[in-house]
Each structure stands twice: as structure tokens, then as C-alpha cells.
């Protein structure tokens, strides 16, 4: 089973300290969220799993961490200043601001012109109040602006943007990485970091926010080898999500139709997750988790000083470098094509939480939430619990065991309830294993290890415990290929 809707996860996340509404004591800030003690661990685990899979387990990958604020010219030549916008519509009646392309249309409009026509003909309703009195769509640039240095606010030379994607930081460092790593095609550059988009209609919890984190990789190939590489990355990425424990039934591939493609893309396939299972219409249950684009040679070419137009003028008047690649073996120079798998950390966290959600009834007939998170994502590996908190010897032994496990896994000690309640709490936050110290432990130097998913228990010698827990966690990871 998976969560019946996002709301179930919102309340679990707040109740147990995964995610809190941001700035809540000042009334909140629309669609901003803070990650609490468990949420930060889950995010870190997602990022580590991605980095391990993408960078460490391959021979053709380098990582970087570029600035969030880049020279404004990066965004001029990437096309973001001109085209990174959503069509905005206002409702005259209730004043709600809406994304024109997300409205409900009779039939499927193919172009922005058709959308505008339907709105003009009053065939489209405001989803908030039902009025058909909507403004014409107009482009709204999603990049957040700020200024660098102690300059006047309206000084255009001080204008900069917070990056709306991490990808451009990779393209402008292509030559740096190529020359320092002495790479040959094909190879990739990976990056994880924050991105910012002034979304017109953020919402659905952490699904769409204005500040979010991306895991992006640009894979550079010879032109002509791009379609095969694209195909392989689509498969790789789909398998990564299933290896993380996300059910293939809740994942699907979506081929972006030509009218949806970004200006740089030759083909884009999204991996969608069933984020909205409660919606009646199957088609509306899905939304993007990751995009895998064939960006052609657009980015390396546009940031290069060399390309010229038909009249012989440089297309990029500002770049000081040529980001082309010289193939020694074939004595050929060209701009590599780029395959880009781009995923959101936050959407991956949301999909992992939704997919892991399950309910189980115990022998007393009580329904318990069990978060069956993949062990590599679980915020806590093992909880060490004393059966009696008023028995100093038991408490002392449990605390000593927790300390001894610290170097090898993320363990916590908890004595704030009876054992049934403690187990239930750990199940609800996805802790794969619980270790219980009881009266018998004082005599036989053994503890009970309880499994989150089966609730089965087994007795393990304290001297074997670290190895036992590590083996169990590793086995679970290997079973799914992570
Ligand atoms: P959407 O169509 O949902 O706006 P997009 O196609 O613009 O997404 P990309 O530019 O392909 O998104 O970004 C890659 C990934 O970054 C997305 O698949 C998603 O996981 C994540 N992402 C993009 N925008 C947001 C956002 N506002 N909040 C959270 N995650 C986001």
C-alpha cells in the first residue's frame, strides 16, 4: 500500500518532525517548508544514495559544486532571461493568480495561442471561483532577482539571479573539469544543490516550492551517440527509483510532446510518480519526479565564443572560451551533445514517504502506521530501547550499546514510553531495526532485535550486535540493488 494522498504525509511529517511549515511563528511563508530532525536525515540519505549511485559506482563521472549566484550573462546566453517564464493569468472576479497551462481545458490545447483563444472566448473557468472572466496570459519570468555589492537597487550592472537550475554551473565549468580530470567522451558531471524559482502556483506540500534542491547530471557524448545514451539513462534512472524501494506500479514514463519541450531540448522523457492517487481520473494522478532531457549541444555552443552567424558575427559576444571538445583519435573538434537526468531531492523525498506509507493492525486490533522506507533512506538505522527505564542497570546497558554502535550506524536511545509505544513510534518513522535491553540481558549479555516490517524478534549476543545489525541493513540494501 502507499499513502492515500499527500495530506496523510503532511500530517505524519509534522507530527513526527520530518517537515514543518516555515516561519510558522510569524504566520508562515507561502509554500516554504523547513526540514526537521528526521527530514534532514532523509534528505541527506536521498542525496547520498544518488551521489553513490551516480558518481562513486561509475567510472565515467565527476562531481562539482558551483555557485548559486552566477554572472548574469550565464542566464542571458542560456536563454533563461528571455524564455524561463510561465504564462500567468489573473481572475478578475476573485483575483486569484493562475498558471494558464495548468487550467482545465475542454480537449487538449496544442499551443499557447490556442490557450489564449479559449480564455478569450470565455471557455475556461477559474478553478477557485468558477468565473470565466480571466485576463490574457502573459509571460512571468520565474527567476528570483537580487543585487550584488553595495550598489543602488536599480543599478542594472548589479542585477543577478538566484539560479533556477544547477545545470548551467556545470556547462560553464565543462572545460575546467575536462582539462583537470583529463576525461574523454563519454563522461558526466554531477551536481546537487539548491535552485530557486518564483513559481506562480506553488503547492502540494514539498512537491512545488520556490526554493528546492536538485540532483542533476550532464552526460557529454559524441553527436550521433546521444539517442542511445538517452535511452540508457532513462532505463538507469527508472531502475534507481525502484531500487530505492519505490513501487514500479507508481512510476511511469511520460514522453513530452513537442509543444512542451524546452527551447534546448530535442527529446525529454519524464519519470512521473503517482503523487495524487486520490484523483478519480487516472491521468491526473501523475506528475513529474524527474526529467531526462536530450539538450543537444545547445548549452556548450551558446556559452562559447566561436560560433558565428551567417554574416560572420560572433553569436556570443561575451564568452572568453570555446567549450568544444577535441577528439584525439579522430582528429575532430565538435560540441558534445548532453543527456541530462534532473531530479528533485524534495520530490524524491515525497515519493519515498508516500510509497513507504502503510498501515498494520496489531493483535489488540489497533492500527499502526509503518513507514517501510528503504533502509538506506531511513533517518535512523536502529533504536536502542530499555524495557524498564527505572532500572539503572538496564538503562546503563542500553546507553552503552547505543554509544558502541555510534561509529557504524545512526542509532538513537529512547526511554520515553512503554515498549509497545516505543516500537510504534519507531515503526512510524521507518526505523528498520529496534534493539531491546531487558532483565535477561543483564545475565546473558544478549538483546532482542525486532524487525520493523515483520515484527519478528530474535535474540542476539551484544558482542555480535554491531556486525548483526550492519549485515541486516546491508542485506536489505543489496536485495534491492542499492
Ligand atoms: P514542473 O513541470 O513540475 O514545473 P520542470 O519540468 O520545470 O517541473 P525541471 O526543470 O525538469 O522541472 O527540473 C528537474 C526536477 O527538479 C523536476 O523533475 C523536479 O523534481 C524538480 N523541481 C523543479 N521545480 C521544482 C519546484 N518548484 N519544487 C520542487 N521541485 C522542483
CSV table of C-alpha atoms and ligand atoms in Angstrom, one decimal:
chain,number,residue,atom,x,y,z
A,1,UNK,CA,0.0,0.0,0.0
A,2,UNK,CA,1.0,3.6,-0.4
A,3,UNK,CA,-0.3,6.8,1.2
A,4,UNK,CA,-3.8,7.6,0.1
A,5,UNK,CA,-3.0,11.2,-0.5
A,6,UNK,CA,-0.3,13.9,0.2
A,7,UNK,CA,-2.3,15.2,3.2
A,8,UNK,CA,-1.6,11.9,5.1
A,9,UNK,CA,2.1,12.6,4.7
A,10,UNK,CA,1.8,16.3,5.6
A,11,UNK,CA,0.3,15.4,9.0
A,12,UNK,CA,2.8,12.5,9.6
A,13,UNK,CA,5.7,14.8,8.6
A,14,UNK,CA,4.6,17.5,11.0
A,15,UNK,CA,3.7,15.2,13.9
A,16,UNK,CA,7.0,13.3,13.8
A,17,UNK,CA,9.4,16.0,12.8
A,18,UNK,CA,10.1,15.4,9.2
A,19,UNK,CA,8.9,18.7,7.8
A,20,UNK,CA,7.4,21.8,9.4
A,21,UNK,CA,5.8,24.8,7.7
A,22,UNK,CA,8.5,27.5,7.6
A,23,UNK,CA,8.3,30.7,9.6
A,24,UNK,CA,5.2,29.4,11.3
A,25,UNK,CA,5.5,31.7,14.4
A,26,UNK,CA,5.2,34.7,12.1
A,27,UNK,CA,2.2,33.3,10.2
A,28,UNK,CA,4.2,31.2,7.7
A,29,UNK,CA,5.6,31.9,4.3
A,30,UNK,CA,3.6,30.5,1.4
A,31,UNK,CA,4.9,27.1,0.3
A,32,UNK,CA,8.1,27.3,2.3
A,33,UNK,CA,9.0,24.3,4.4
A,34,UNK,CA,11.7,23.5,7.0
A,35,UNK,CA,13.1,20.0,7.4
A,36,UNK,CA,13.2,18.8,11.0
A,37,UNK,CA,15.4,16.3,12.7
A,38,UNK,CA,14.2,13.3,10.7
A,39,UNK,CA,13.6,15.2,7.5
A,40,UNK,CA,17.2,16.4,7.3
A,41,UNK,CA,18.4,12.8,7.7
A,42,UNK,CA,16.0,11.6,5.0
A,43,UNK,CA,17.1,14.4,2.5
A,44,UNK,CA,20.8,13.6,3.3
A,45,UNK,CA,20.2,9.9,2.7
A,46,UNK,CA,18.5,10.6,-0.7
A,47,UNK,CA,21.4,12.8,-1.7
A,48,UNK,CA,24.0,10.3,-0.6
A,49,UNK,CA,22.2,7.4,-2.3
A,50,UNK,CA,22.1,9.5,-5.5
A,51,UNK,CA,25.7,10.5,-5.3
A,52,UNK,CA,26.9,7.0,-4.6
A,53,UNK,CA,24.9,5.6,-7.5
A,54,UNK,CA,25.7,8.4,-9.9
A,55,UNK,CA,29.4,9.2,-9.1
A,56,UNK,CA,31.1,6.5,-6.9
A,57,UNK,CA,29.7,3.5,-8.6
A,58,UNK,CA,30.6,4.6,-12.2
A,59,UNK,CA,33.9,5.1,-13.9
A,60,UNK,CA,32.8,8.0,-16.1
A,61,UNK,CA,31.7,10.6,-13.7
A,62,UNK,CA,33.0,13.7,-11.9
A,63,UNK,CA,31.2,15.9,-9.3
A,64,UNK,CA,31.2,19.6,-8.8
A,65,UNK,CA,29.6,22.2,-6.6
A,66,UNK,CA,29.1,25.6,-8.4
A,67,UNK,CA,27.9,28.9,-7.1
A,68,UNK,CA,24.2,29.7,-6.7
A,69,UNK,CA,24.7,33.3,-7.9
A,70,UNK,CA,26.4,33.3,-11.3
A,71,UNK,CA,27.3,36.1,-13.7
A,72,UNK,CA,24.1,37.4,-15.2
A,73,UNK,CA,25.5,36.7,-18.7
A,74,UNK,CA,25.1,32.9,-18.0
A,75,UNK,CA,21.4,33.4,-17.9
A,76,UNK,CA,21.3,35.7,-20.9
A,77,UNK,CA,23.1,33.1,-23.1
A,78,UNK,CA,21.4,30.1,-21.7
A,79,UNK,CA,18.1,31.6,-22.8
A,80,UNK,CA,16.6,31.9,-19.3
A,81,UNK,CA,16.3,35.7,-19.3
A,82,UNK,CA,14.1,35.5,-22.4
A,83,UNK,CA,12.3,32.3,-22.0
A,84,UNK,CA,12.2,30.9,-18.5
A,85,UNK,CA,8.7,32.0,-17.8
A,86,UNK,CA,5.2,30.6,-17.1
A,87,UNK,CA,2.1,32.0,-18.7
A,88,UNK,CA,0.3,34.0,-16.0
A,89,UNK,CA,-3.5,34.6,-15.8
A,90,UNK,CA,-5.5,36.6,-13.3
A,91,UNK,CA,-9.1,36.0,-12.4
A,92,UNK,CA,-10.9,39.4,-12.5
A,93,UNK,CA,-13.6,38.1,-10.1
A,94,UNK,CA,-11.6,36.6,-7.2
A,95,UNK,CA,-8.2,38.0,-8.0
A,96,UNK,CA,-6.5,34.5,-7.9
A,97,UNK,CA,-3.3,34.3,-9.9
A,98,UNK,CA,-3.1,31.2,-12.0
A,99,UNK,CA,-0.8,29.3,-14.5
A,100,UNK,CA,-2.6,29.3,-17.8
A,101,UNK,CA,-1.1,26.0,-18.9
A,102,UNK,CA,-2.4,24.3,-15.7
A,103,UNK,CA,-6.0,25.3,-16.2
A,104,UNK,CA,-8.6,22.7,-17.2
A,105,UNK,CA,-9.4,22.8,-20.9
A,106,UNK,CA,-12.1,21.2,-22.9
A,107,UNK,CA,-9.9,18.9,-25.1
A,108,UNK,CA,-6.1,19.3,-25.3
A,109,UNK,CA,-4.9,22.7,-26.5
A,110,UNK,CA,-1.7,22.3,-28.5
A,111,UNK,CA,-0.2,25.7,-28.4
A,112,UNK,CA,-0.1,28.8,-26.1
A,113,UNK,CA,-2.1,30.6,-28.9
A,114,UNK,CA,-4.9,28.1,-28.5
A,115,UNK,CA,-4.9,28.5,-24.8
A,116,UNK,CA,-5.2,32.3,-25.1
A,117,UNK,CA,-8.0,31.9,-27.6
A,118,UNK,CA,-10.0,29.6,-25.3
A,119,UNK,CA,-9.6,32.1,-22.4
A,120,UNK,CA,-10.7,35.0,-24.6
A,121,UNK,CA,-13.7,33.0,-25.7
A,122,UNK,CA,-14.6,32.5,-22.0
A,123,UNK,CA,-14.5,28.7,-22.3
A,124,UNK,CA,-12.1,28.3,-19.3
A,125,UNK,CA,-13.2,28.6,-15.7
A,126,UNK,CA,-11.2,29.9,-12.7
A,127,UNK,CA,-10.7,26.8,-10.5
A,128,UNK,CA,-11.2,28.9,-7.4
A,129,UNK,CA,-14.5,30.7,-8.1
A,130,UNK,CA,-15.7,29.4,-11.4
A,131,UNK,CA,-15.7,32.7,-13.2
A,132,UNK,CA,-14.7,32.8,-16.8
A,133,UNK,CA,-13.5,36.4,-16.6
A,134,UNK,CA,-9.8,35.8,-16.9
A,135,UNK,CA,-7.0,38.1,-18.2
A,136,UNK,CA,-5.0,37.2,-21.3
A,137,UNK,CA,-2.0,35.0,-20.5
A,138,UNK,CA,1.3,37.0,-20.1
A,139,UNK,CA,4.8,35.6,-19.5
A,140,UNK,CA,6.1,35.8,-16.0
A,141,UNK,CA,9.8,35.2,-15.5
A,142,UNK,CA,10.5,32.7,-12.7
A,143,UNK,CA,14.0,33.8,-11.8
A,144,UNK,CA,14.5,35.5,-8.5
A,145,UNK,CA,16.4,38.7,-8.8
A,146,UNK,CA,18.8,40.2,-6.3
A,147,UNK,CA,21.7,42.6,-6.4
A,148,UNK,CA,25.4,42.1,-5.6
A,149,UNK,CA,27.6,44.6,-3.7
A,150,UNK,CA,26.8,47.9,-2.2
A,151,UNK,CA,25.2,49.4,-5.3
A,152,UNK,CA,21.9,51.2,-5.9
A,153,UNK,CA,19.0,48.8,-6.2
A,154,UNK,CA,18.1,49.9,-9.7
A,155,UNK,CA,21.7,49.7,-11.0
A,156,UNK,CA,21.4,47.1,-13.8
A,157,UNK,CA,25.1,46.1,-13.6
A,158,UNK,CA,24.5,44.8,-10.1
A,159,UNK,CA,21.5,42.7,-11.1
A,160,UNK,CA,21.9,38.9,-10.6
A,161,UNK,CA,19.7,35.9,-10.3
A,162,UNK,CA,19.4,33.0,-7.9
A,163,UNK,CA,20.0,30.0,-10.1
A,164,UNK,CA,16.8,28.3,-11.4
A,165,UNK,CA,18.7,25.1,-12.2
A,166,UNK,CA,22.1,23.7,-11.3
A,167,UNK,CA,22.8,22.6,-14.8
A,168,UNK,CA,24.3,25.9,-16.0
A,169,UNK,CA,27.0,25.8,-13.3
A,170,UNK,CA,28.1,22.5,-14.9
A,171,UNK,CA,28.2,23.8,-18.5
A,172,UNK,CA,30.3,26.9,-17.7
A,173,UNK,CA,32.8,24.5,-15.9
A,174,UNK,CA,32.9,22.0,-18.7
A,175,UNK,CA,36.4,23.0,-19.8
A,176,UNK,CA,37.7,23.2,-16.2
A,177,UNK,CA,36.6,19.7,-15.4
A,178,UNK,CA,37.7,18.3,-18.8
A,179,UNK,CA,41.2,19.7,-18.5
A,180,UNK,CA,41.8,18.9,-14.8
A,181,UNK,CA,40.3,15.4,-15.0
A,182,UNK,CA,41.8,14.5,-18.4
A,183,UNK,CA,38.4,12.9,-19.3
A,184,UNK,CA,37.5,11.5,-22.7
A,185,UNK,CA,33.9,11.3,-24.0
A,186,UNK,CA,31.6,9.9,-22.9
A,187,UNK,CA,31.6,11.3,-19.4
A,188,UNK,CA,29.4,13.1,-17.0
A,189,UNK,CA,29.4,15.9,-14.4
A,190,UNK,CA,27.1,15.6,-11.4
A,191,UNK,CA,25.9,18.3,-9.0
A,192,UNK,CA,23.5,18.5,-6.1
A,193,UNK,CA,22.3,21.9,-4.9
A,194,UNK,CA,19.6,24.4,-4.2
A,195,UNK,CA,17.6,26.1,-7.0
A,196,UNK,CA,15.1,28.8,-6.9
A,197,UNK,CA,12.0,29.5,-9.0
A,198,UNK,CA,9.4,32.2,-8.3
A,199,UNK,CA,6.6,29.7,-9.1
A,200,UNK,CA,3.2,31.2,-9.9
A,201,UNK,CA,1.3,28.4,-8.2
A,202,UNK,CA,3.5,26.6,-5.7
A,203,UNK,CA,1.8,24.0,-3.5
A,204,UNK,CA,1.1,20.4,-2.7
A,205,UNK,CA,3.4,20.4,0.2
A,206,UNK,CA,7.1,19.9,-0.8
A,207,UNK,CA,6.1,19.0,-4.4
A,208,UNK,CA,6.4,22.5,-5.7
A,209,UNK,CA,8.2,25.1,-3.7
A,210,UNK,CA,10.1,28.3,-4.6
A,211,UNK,CA,13.3,27.1,-3.0
A,212,UNK,CA,14.2,23.4,-3.7
A,213,UNK,CA,17.1,21.1,-4.2
A,214,UNK,CA,18.1,19.4,-7.4
A,215,UNK,CA,20.3,16.4,-8.3
A,216,UNK,CA,21.4,17.0,-11.9
A,217,UNK,CA,23.9,15.3,-14.1
A,218,UNK,CA,25.1,16.3,-17.6
A,219,UNK,CA,26.4,13.4,-19.6
A,220,UNK,CA,28.5,14.5,-22.6
A,221,UNK,CA,28.6,12.3,-25.7
A,222,UNK,CA,29.5,12.5,-29.4
A,223,UNK,CA,26.7,13.8,-31.5
A,224,UNK,CA,25.1,10.8,-33.1
A,225,UNK,CA,25.6,8.8,-29.9
A,226,UNK,CA,23.1,10.9,-28.0
A,227,UNK,CA,19.9,8.9,-28.7
A,228,UNK,CA,21.3,5.6,-27.5
A,229,UNK,CA,22.8,7.3,-24.3
A,230,UNK,CA,19.4,9.0,-23.7
A,231,UNK,CA,17.7,5.6,-23.9
A,232,UNK,CA,20.1,4.1,-21.4
A,233,UNK,CA,19.8,6.9,-18.9
A,234,UNK,CA,16.0,6.7,-19.0
A,235,UNK,CA,16.3,3.0,-18.0
A,236,UNK,CA,19.1,3.6,-15.4
A,237,UNK,CA,17.0,6.3,-13.7
A,238,UNK,CA,13.8,4.3,-13.6
A,239,UNK,CA,15.7,1.4,-12.1
A,240,UNK,CA,17.3,3.7,-9.5
A,241,UNK,CA,13.9,4.7,-8.2
A,242,UNK,CA,12.7,1.1,-7.9
A,243,UNK,CA,16.0,0.1,-6.3
A,244,UNK,CA,15.2,2.8,-3.7
A,245,UNK,CA,12.0,0.8,-2.9
A,246,UNK,CA,9.6,2.9,-4.9
A,247,UNK,CA,7.0,0.6,-6.5
A,248,UNK,CA,7.1,0.4,-10.3
A,249,UNK,CA,3.3,0.5,-10.2
A,250,UNK,CA,3.5,4.1,-9.0
A,251,UNK,CA,6.1,5.2,-11.6
A,252,UNK,CA,5.7,5.7,-15.3
A,253,UNK,CA,7.5,7.3,-18.2
A,254,UNK,CA,6.0,10.3,-19.9
A,255,UNK,CA,7.2,11.4,-23.3
A,256,UNK,CA,7.0,15.2,-23.5
A,257,UNK,CA,5.1,16.2,-26.7
A,258,UNK,CA,6.9,18.7,-29.0
A,259,UNK,CA,4.9,21.7,-27.7
A,260,UNK,CA,6.0,21.1,-24.1
A,261,UNK,CA,9.7,20.8,-24.9
A,262,UNK,CA,12.1,23.4,-23.5
A,263,UNK,CA,13.9,25.5,-26.1
A,264,UNK,CA,17.1,23.5,-25.8
A,265,UNK,CA,15.6,20.0,-25.9
A,266,UNK,CA,15.5,17.5,-28.7
A,267,UNK,CA,13.5,15.0,-26.7
A,268,UNK,CA,12.6,14.8,-23.0
A,269,UNK,CA,11.1,11.9,-21.1
A,270,UNK,CA,9.9,12.4,-17.6
A,271,UNK,CA,9.7,9.8,-14.9
A,272,UNK,CA,6.4,10.5,-13.2
A,273,UNK,CA,5.2,9.4,-9.8
A,274,UNK,CA,1.6,8.8,-8.7
A,275,UNK,CA,1.6,11.8,-6.4
A,276,UNK,CA,-2.2,12.2,-6.4
A,277,UNK,CA,-3.7,8.7,-6.1
A,278,UNK,CA,-7.0,10.2,-4.7
A,279,UNK,CA,-7.9,11.8,-8.0
A,280,UNK,CA,-10.6,10.0,-9.9
A,281,UNK,CA,-9.2,10.5,-13.3
A,282,UNK,CA,-6.1,8.2,-13.7
A,283,UNK,CA,-4.3,10.7,-16.0
A,284,UNK,CA,-4.4,13.4,-13.3
A,285,UNK,CA,-2.8,11.2,-10.7
A,286,UNK,CA,0.7,11.5,-12.1
A,287,UNK,CA,3.2,14.3,-12.0
A,288,UNK,CA,6.9,14.8,-12.7
A,289,UNK,CA,9.6,13.3,-10.4
A,290,UNK,CA,12.5,13.6,-12.7
A,291,UNK,CA,13.1,14.9,-16.3
A,292,UNK,CA,15.6,13.2,-18.6
A,293,UNK,CA,16.4,15.6,-21.5
A,294,UNK,CA,18.5,15.4,-24.6
A,295,UNK,CA,19.8,19.0,-24.5
A,296,UNK,CA,21.8,18.6,-27.7
A,297,UNK,CA,24.9,20.8,-28.0
A,298,UNK,CA,22.8,23.9,-27.2
A,299,UNK,CA,24.4,24.8,-23.9
A,300,UNK,CA,28.1,24.3,-24.7
A,301,UNK,CA,27.6,26.0,-28.0
A,302,UNK,CA,25.7,29.0,-26.7
A,303,UNK,CA,28.4,29.7,-24.0
A,304,UNK,CA,31.2,29.5,-26.5
A,305,UNK,CA,33.0,32.5,-28.1
A,306,UNK,CA,33.5,30.8,-31.5
A,307,UNK,CA,30.1,30.1,-33.2
A,308,UNK,CA,29.2,32.8,-35.8
A,309,UNK,CA,26.0,33.7,-37.7
A,310,UNK,CA,25.8,33.6,-41.5
A,311,UNK,CA,27.2,37.2,-41.6
A,312,UNK,CA,30.3,36.1,-39.7
A,313,UNK,CA,29.4,37.8,-36.4
A,314,UNK,CA,30.0,36.0,-33.1
A,315,UNK,CA,26.8,34.7,-31.6
A,316,UNK,CA,28.2,35.1,-28.1
A,317,UNK,CA,29.9,38.5,-27.8
A,318,UNK,CA,31.0,38.0,-24.2
A,319,UNK,CA,32.4,34.5,-23.6
A,320,UNK,CA,36.2,34.2,-23.4
A,321,UNK,CA,36.3,30.4,-24.1
A,322,UNK,CA,35.4,27.9,-26.7
A,323,UNK,CA,33.7,24.9,-25.0
A,324,UNK,CA,34.2,22.5,-27.8
A,325,UNK,CA,35.9,19.1,-27.5
A,326,UNK,CA,38.8,17.7,-29.5
A,327,UNK,CA,38.7,14.0,-30.3
A,328,UNK,CA,42.4,13.0,-30.5
A,329,UNK,CA,41.7,9.6,-32.1
A,330,UNK,CA,39.6,11.1,-34.9
A,331,UNK,CA,41.3,14.5,-35.0
A,332,UNK,CA,37.9,16.1,-34.9
A,333,UNK,CA,36.6,19.1,-33.0
A,334,UNK,CA,32.9,19.4,-32.1
A,335,UNK,CA,30.5,20.5,-29.4
A,336,UNK,CA,29.3,17.4,-27.4
A,337,UNK,CA,25.7,16.6,-27.0
A,338,UNK,CA,24.3,16.4,-23.5
A,339,UNK,CA,21.9,14.0,-21.8
A,340,UNK,CA,20.5,15.4,-18.6
A,341,UNK,CA,18.8,13.4,-15.8
A,342,UNK,CA,17.4,16.1,-13.4
A,343,UNK,CA,15.6,15.1,-10.3
A,344,UNK,CA,14.3,17.0,-7.3
A,345,UNK,CA,15.5,16.0,-3.8
A,346,UNK,CA,12.2,17.1,-2.3
A,347,UNK,CA,10.0,15.3,-4.8
A,348,UNK,CA,12.1,12.2,-4.3
A,349,UNK,CA,11.6,12.5,-0.5
A,350,UNK,CA,7.9,13.0,-1.0
A,351,UNK,CA,7.6,10.0,-3.3
A,352,UNK,CA,9.7,7.8,-0.9
A,353,UNK,CA,7.5,8.8,2.0
A,354,UNK,CA,4.2,8.2,0.1
A,355,UNK,CA,5.4,4.9,-1.2
A,356,UNK,CA,6.7,3.7,2.2
A,357,UNK,CA,3.4,4.5,4.0
A,358,UNK,CA,1.5,1.5,5.2
A,359,UNK,CA,-0.9,0.6,8.0
A,360,UNK,CA,-0.9,-2.6,10.0
A,361,UNK,CA,-3.2,-3.9,12.8
A,362,UNK,CA,-1.7,-5.4,15.9
A,363,UNK,CA,-3.1,-8.2,18.0
A,364,UNK,CA,-5.1,-5.7,20.1
A,365,UNK,CA,-6.9,-4.5,16.9
A,366,UNK,CA,-5.0,-1.2,16.9
A,367,UNK,CA,-4.0,0.3,13.6
A,368,UNK,CA,-0.4,1.4,13.4
A,369,UNK,CA,1.4,3.3,10.7
A,370,UNK,CA,4.5,1.5,9.5
A,371,UNK,CA,6.8,3.6,7.2
A,372,UNK,CA,8.5,0.9,5.1
A,373,UNK,CA,11.3,3.2,4.0
A,374,UNK,CA,14.3,1.6,2.2
A,375,UNK,CA,17.0,1.0,4.9
A,376,UNK,CA,19.4,3.2,3.0
A,377,UNK,CA,16.9,6.1,3.3
A,378,UNK,CA,15.6,5.5,6.9
A,379,UNK,CA,16.6,8.5,9.1
A,380,UNK,CA,17.5,6.2,11.9
A,381,UNK,CA,19.1,2.7,11.4
A,382,UNK,CA,18.4,1.3,14.8
A,383,UNK,CA,16.7,2.4,18.0
A,384,UNK,CA,18.1,1.1,21.3
A,385,UNK,CA,15.3,0.8,23.9
A,386,UNK,CA,15.3,-0.2,27.6
A,387,UNK,CA,12.4,-2.4,28.7
A,388,UNK,CA,12.4,-0.8,32.1
A,389,UNK,CA,13.5,2.8,32.4
A,390,UNK,CA,13.5,2.7,36.2
A,391,UNK,CA,16.2,0.0,36.3
A,392,UNK,CA,19.6,1.8,36.2
A,393,UNK,CA,21.5,-1.3,35.1
A,394,UNK,CA,19.2,-1.8,32.1
A,395,UNK,CA,19.3,1.9,31.2
A,396,UNK,CA,23.1,1.9,31.6
A,397,UNK,CA,23.5,-1.1,29.4
A,398,UNK,CA,21.2,0.3,26.7
A,399,UNK,CA,23.0,3.7,26.6
A,400,UNK,CA,26.4,1.9,26.4
A,401,UNK,CA,25.1,-0.2,23.5
A,402,UNK,CA,23.9,2.9,21.7
A,403,UNK,CA,27.4,4.5,22.2
A,404,UNK,CA,29.2,1.4,21.0
A,405,UNK,CA,27.1,1.5,17.8
A,406,UNK,CA,27.7,5.1,17.0
A,407,UNK,CA,30.8,4.6,14.8
A,408,UNK,CA,29.0,2.2,12.5
A,409,UNK,CA,25.4,3.3,12.2
A,410,UNK,CA,22.9,6.0,13.1
A,411,UNK,CA,21.3,4.8,16.4
A,412,UNK,CA,19.1,6.6,18.9
A,413,UNK,CA,18.3,5.8,22.5
A,414,UNK,CA,14.7,6.3,23.7
A,415,UNK,CA,13.1,5.6,27.1
A,416,UNK,CA,10.1,7.9,26.9
A,417,UNK,CA,7.3,5.3,27.0
A,418,UNK,CA,6.4,1.7,27.4
A,419,UNK,CA,7.9,-0.7,24.9
A,420,UNK,CA,4.8,-1.1,22.8
A,421,UNK,CA,4.6,2.7,22.3
A,422,UNK,CA,8.4,2.9,21.6
A,423,UNK,CA,8.1,0.3,18.9
A,424,UNK,CA,5.1,2.0,17.4
A,425,UNK,CA,7.0,5.3,17.2
A,426,UNK,CA,9.9,3.7,15.5
A,427,UNK,CA,7.7,2.0,13.0
A,428,UNK,CA,6.0,5.3,12.2
A,429,UNK,CA,9.3,7.0,11.3
A,430,UNK,CA,10.7,4.0,9.4
A,431,UNK,CA,13.4,2.7,11.7
A,432,UNK,CA,14.3,-0.8,10.3
A,433,UNK,CA,15.5,-2.3,13.5
A,434,UNK,CA,14.9,-1.9,17.2
A,435,UNK,CA,17.2,-3.3,19.9
A,436,UNK,CA,15.6,-4.0,23.3
A,437,UNK,CA,17.6,-4.4,26.5
A,438,UNK,CA,15.6,-6.4,29.2
A,439,UNK,CA,16.2,-8.0,32.6
A,440,UNK,CA,17.6,-11.2,30.9
A,441,UNK,CA,20.1,-9.1,29.1
A,442,UNK,CA,21.9,-8.3,32.3
A,443,UNK,CA,22.5,-12.0,32.8
A,444,UNK,CA,23.1,-13.5,29.3
A,445,UNK,CA,24.6,-10.4,27.6
A,446,UNK,CA,22.1,-10.7,24.8
A,447,UNK,CA,19.4,-8.3,23.4
A,448,UNK,CA,16.2,-8.6,21.3
A,449,UNK,CA,16.4,-7.3,17.7
A,450,UNK,CA,13.0,-6.5,16.3
A,451,UNK,CA,12.2,-6.2,12.6
A,452,UNK,CA,10.0,-3.2,11.5
A,453,UNK,CA,8.3,-5.0,8.6
A,454,UNK,CA,7.6,-8.4,10.1
A,455,UNK,CA,7.6,-7.5,13.8
A,456,UNK,CA,9.7,-10.7,14.3
A,457,UNK,CA,12.2,-10.8,17.1
A,458,UNK,CA,15.4,-12.6,17.6
A,459,UNK,CA,18.0,-12.8,20.4
A,460,UNK,CA,21.5,-11.6,19.5
A,461,UNK,CA,24.6,-11.5,21.7
A,462,UNK,CA,25.8,-8.0,22.5
A,463,UNK,CA,29.3,-8.9,21.2
A,464,UNK,CA,27.8,-9.8,17.8
A,465,UNK,CA,25.3,-6.9,17.7
A,466,UNK,CA,27.2,-4.3,15.6
A,467,UNK,CA,28.0,-6.9,12.9
A,468,UNK,CA,24.5,-8.4,13.0
A,469,UNK,CA,22.8,-5.0,12.5
A,470,UNK,CA,25.2,-4.0,9.8
A,471,UNK,CA,24.7,-7.3,8.0
A,472,UNK,CA,20.9,-7.0,8.2
A,473,UNK,CA,20.9,-3.4,6.8
A,474,UNK,CA,23.4,-4.3,4.1
A,475,UNK,CA,21.4,-7.4,3.1
A,476,UNK,CA,18.2,-5.3,2.7
A,477,UNK,CA,20.2,-2.8,0.6
A,478,UNK,CA,21.7,-5.5,-1.6
A,479,UNK,CA,18.4,-7.2,-2.1
A,480,UNK,CA,17.1,-4.2,-3.9
A,481,UNK,CA,20.4,-3.4,-5.7
A,482,UNK,CA,21.3,-0.1,-3.8
B,1,LIG,P1,7.4,21.2,-13.4
B,1,LIG,O1,6.9,20.9,-14.8
B,1,LIG,O2,6.8,20.3,-12.4
B,1,LIG,O3,7.4,22.6,-13.1
B,1,LIG,P2,10.0,21.2,-14.6
B,1,LIG,O4,9.9,20.4,-15.8
B,1,LIG,O5,10.1,22.7,-14.7
B,1,LIG,O6,9.0,20.8,-13.4
B,1,LIG,P3,12.8,20.6,-14.4
B,1,LIG,O7,13.3,21.9,-14.9
B,1,LIG,O8,12.9,19.5,-15.4
B,1,LIG,O9,11.3,20.7,-13.8
B,1,LIG,O10,13.6,20.3,-13.0
B,1,LIG,C1,14.1,19.0,-12.7
B,1,LIG,C2,13.4,18.5,-11.4
B,1,LIG,O11,13.5,19.5,-10.4
B,1,LIG,C3,11.9,18.2,-11.5
B,1,LIG,O12,11.7,16.9,-12.1
B,1,LIG,C4,11.5,18.3,-10.1
B,1,LIG,O13,11.8,17.0,-9.4
B,1,LIG,C5,12.4,19.3,-9.5
B,1,LIG,N1,11.7,20.6,-9.4
B,1,LIG,C6,11.5,21.5,-10.4
B,1,LIG,N2,10.8,22.6,-10.0
B,1,LIG,C7,10.5,22.3,-8.7
B,1,LIG,C8,9.8,23.0,-7.6
B,1,LIG,N3,9.3,24.3,-7.9
B,1,LIG,N4,9.8,22.5,-6.4
B,1,LIG,C9,10.3,21.3,-6.2
B,1,LIG,N5,11.0,20.6,-7.1
B,1,LIG,C10,11.1,21.1,-8.3
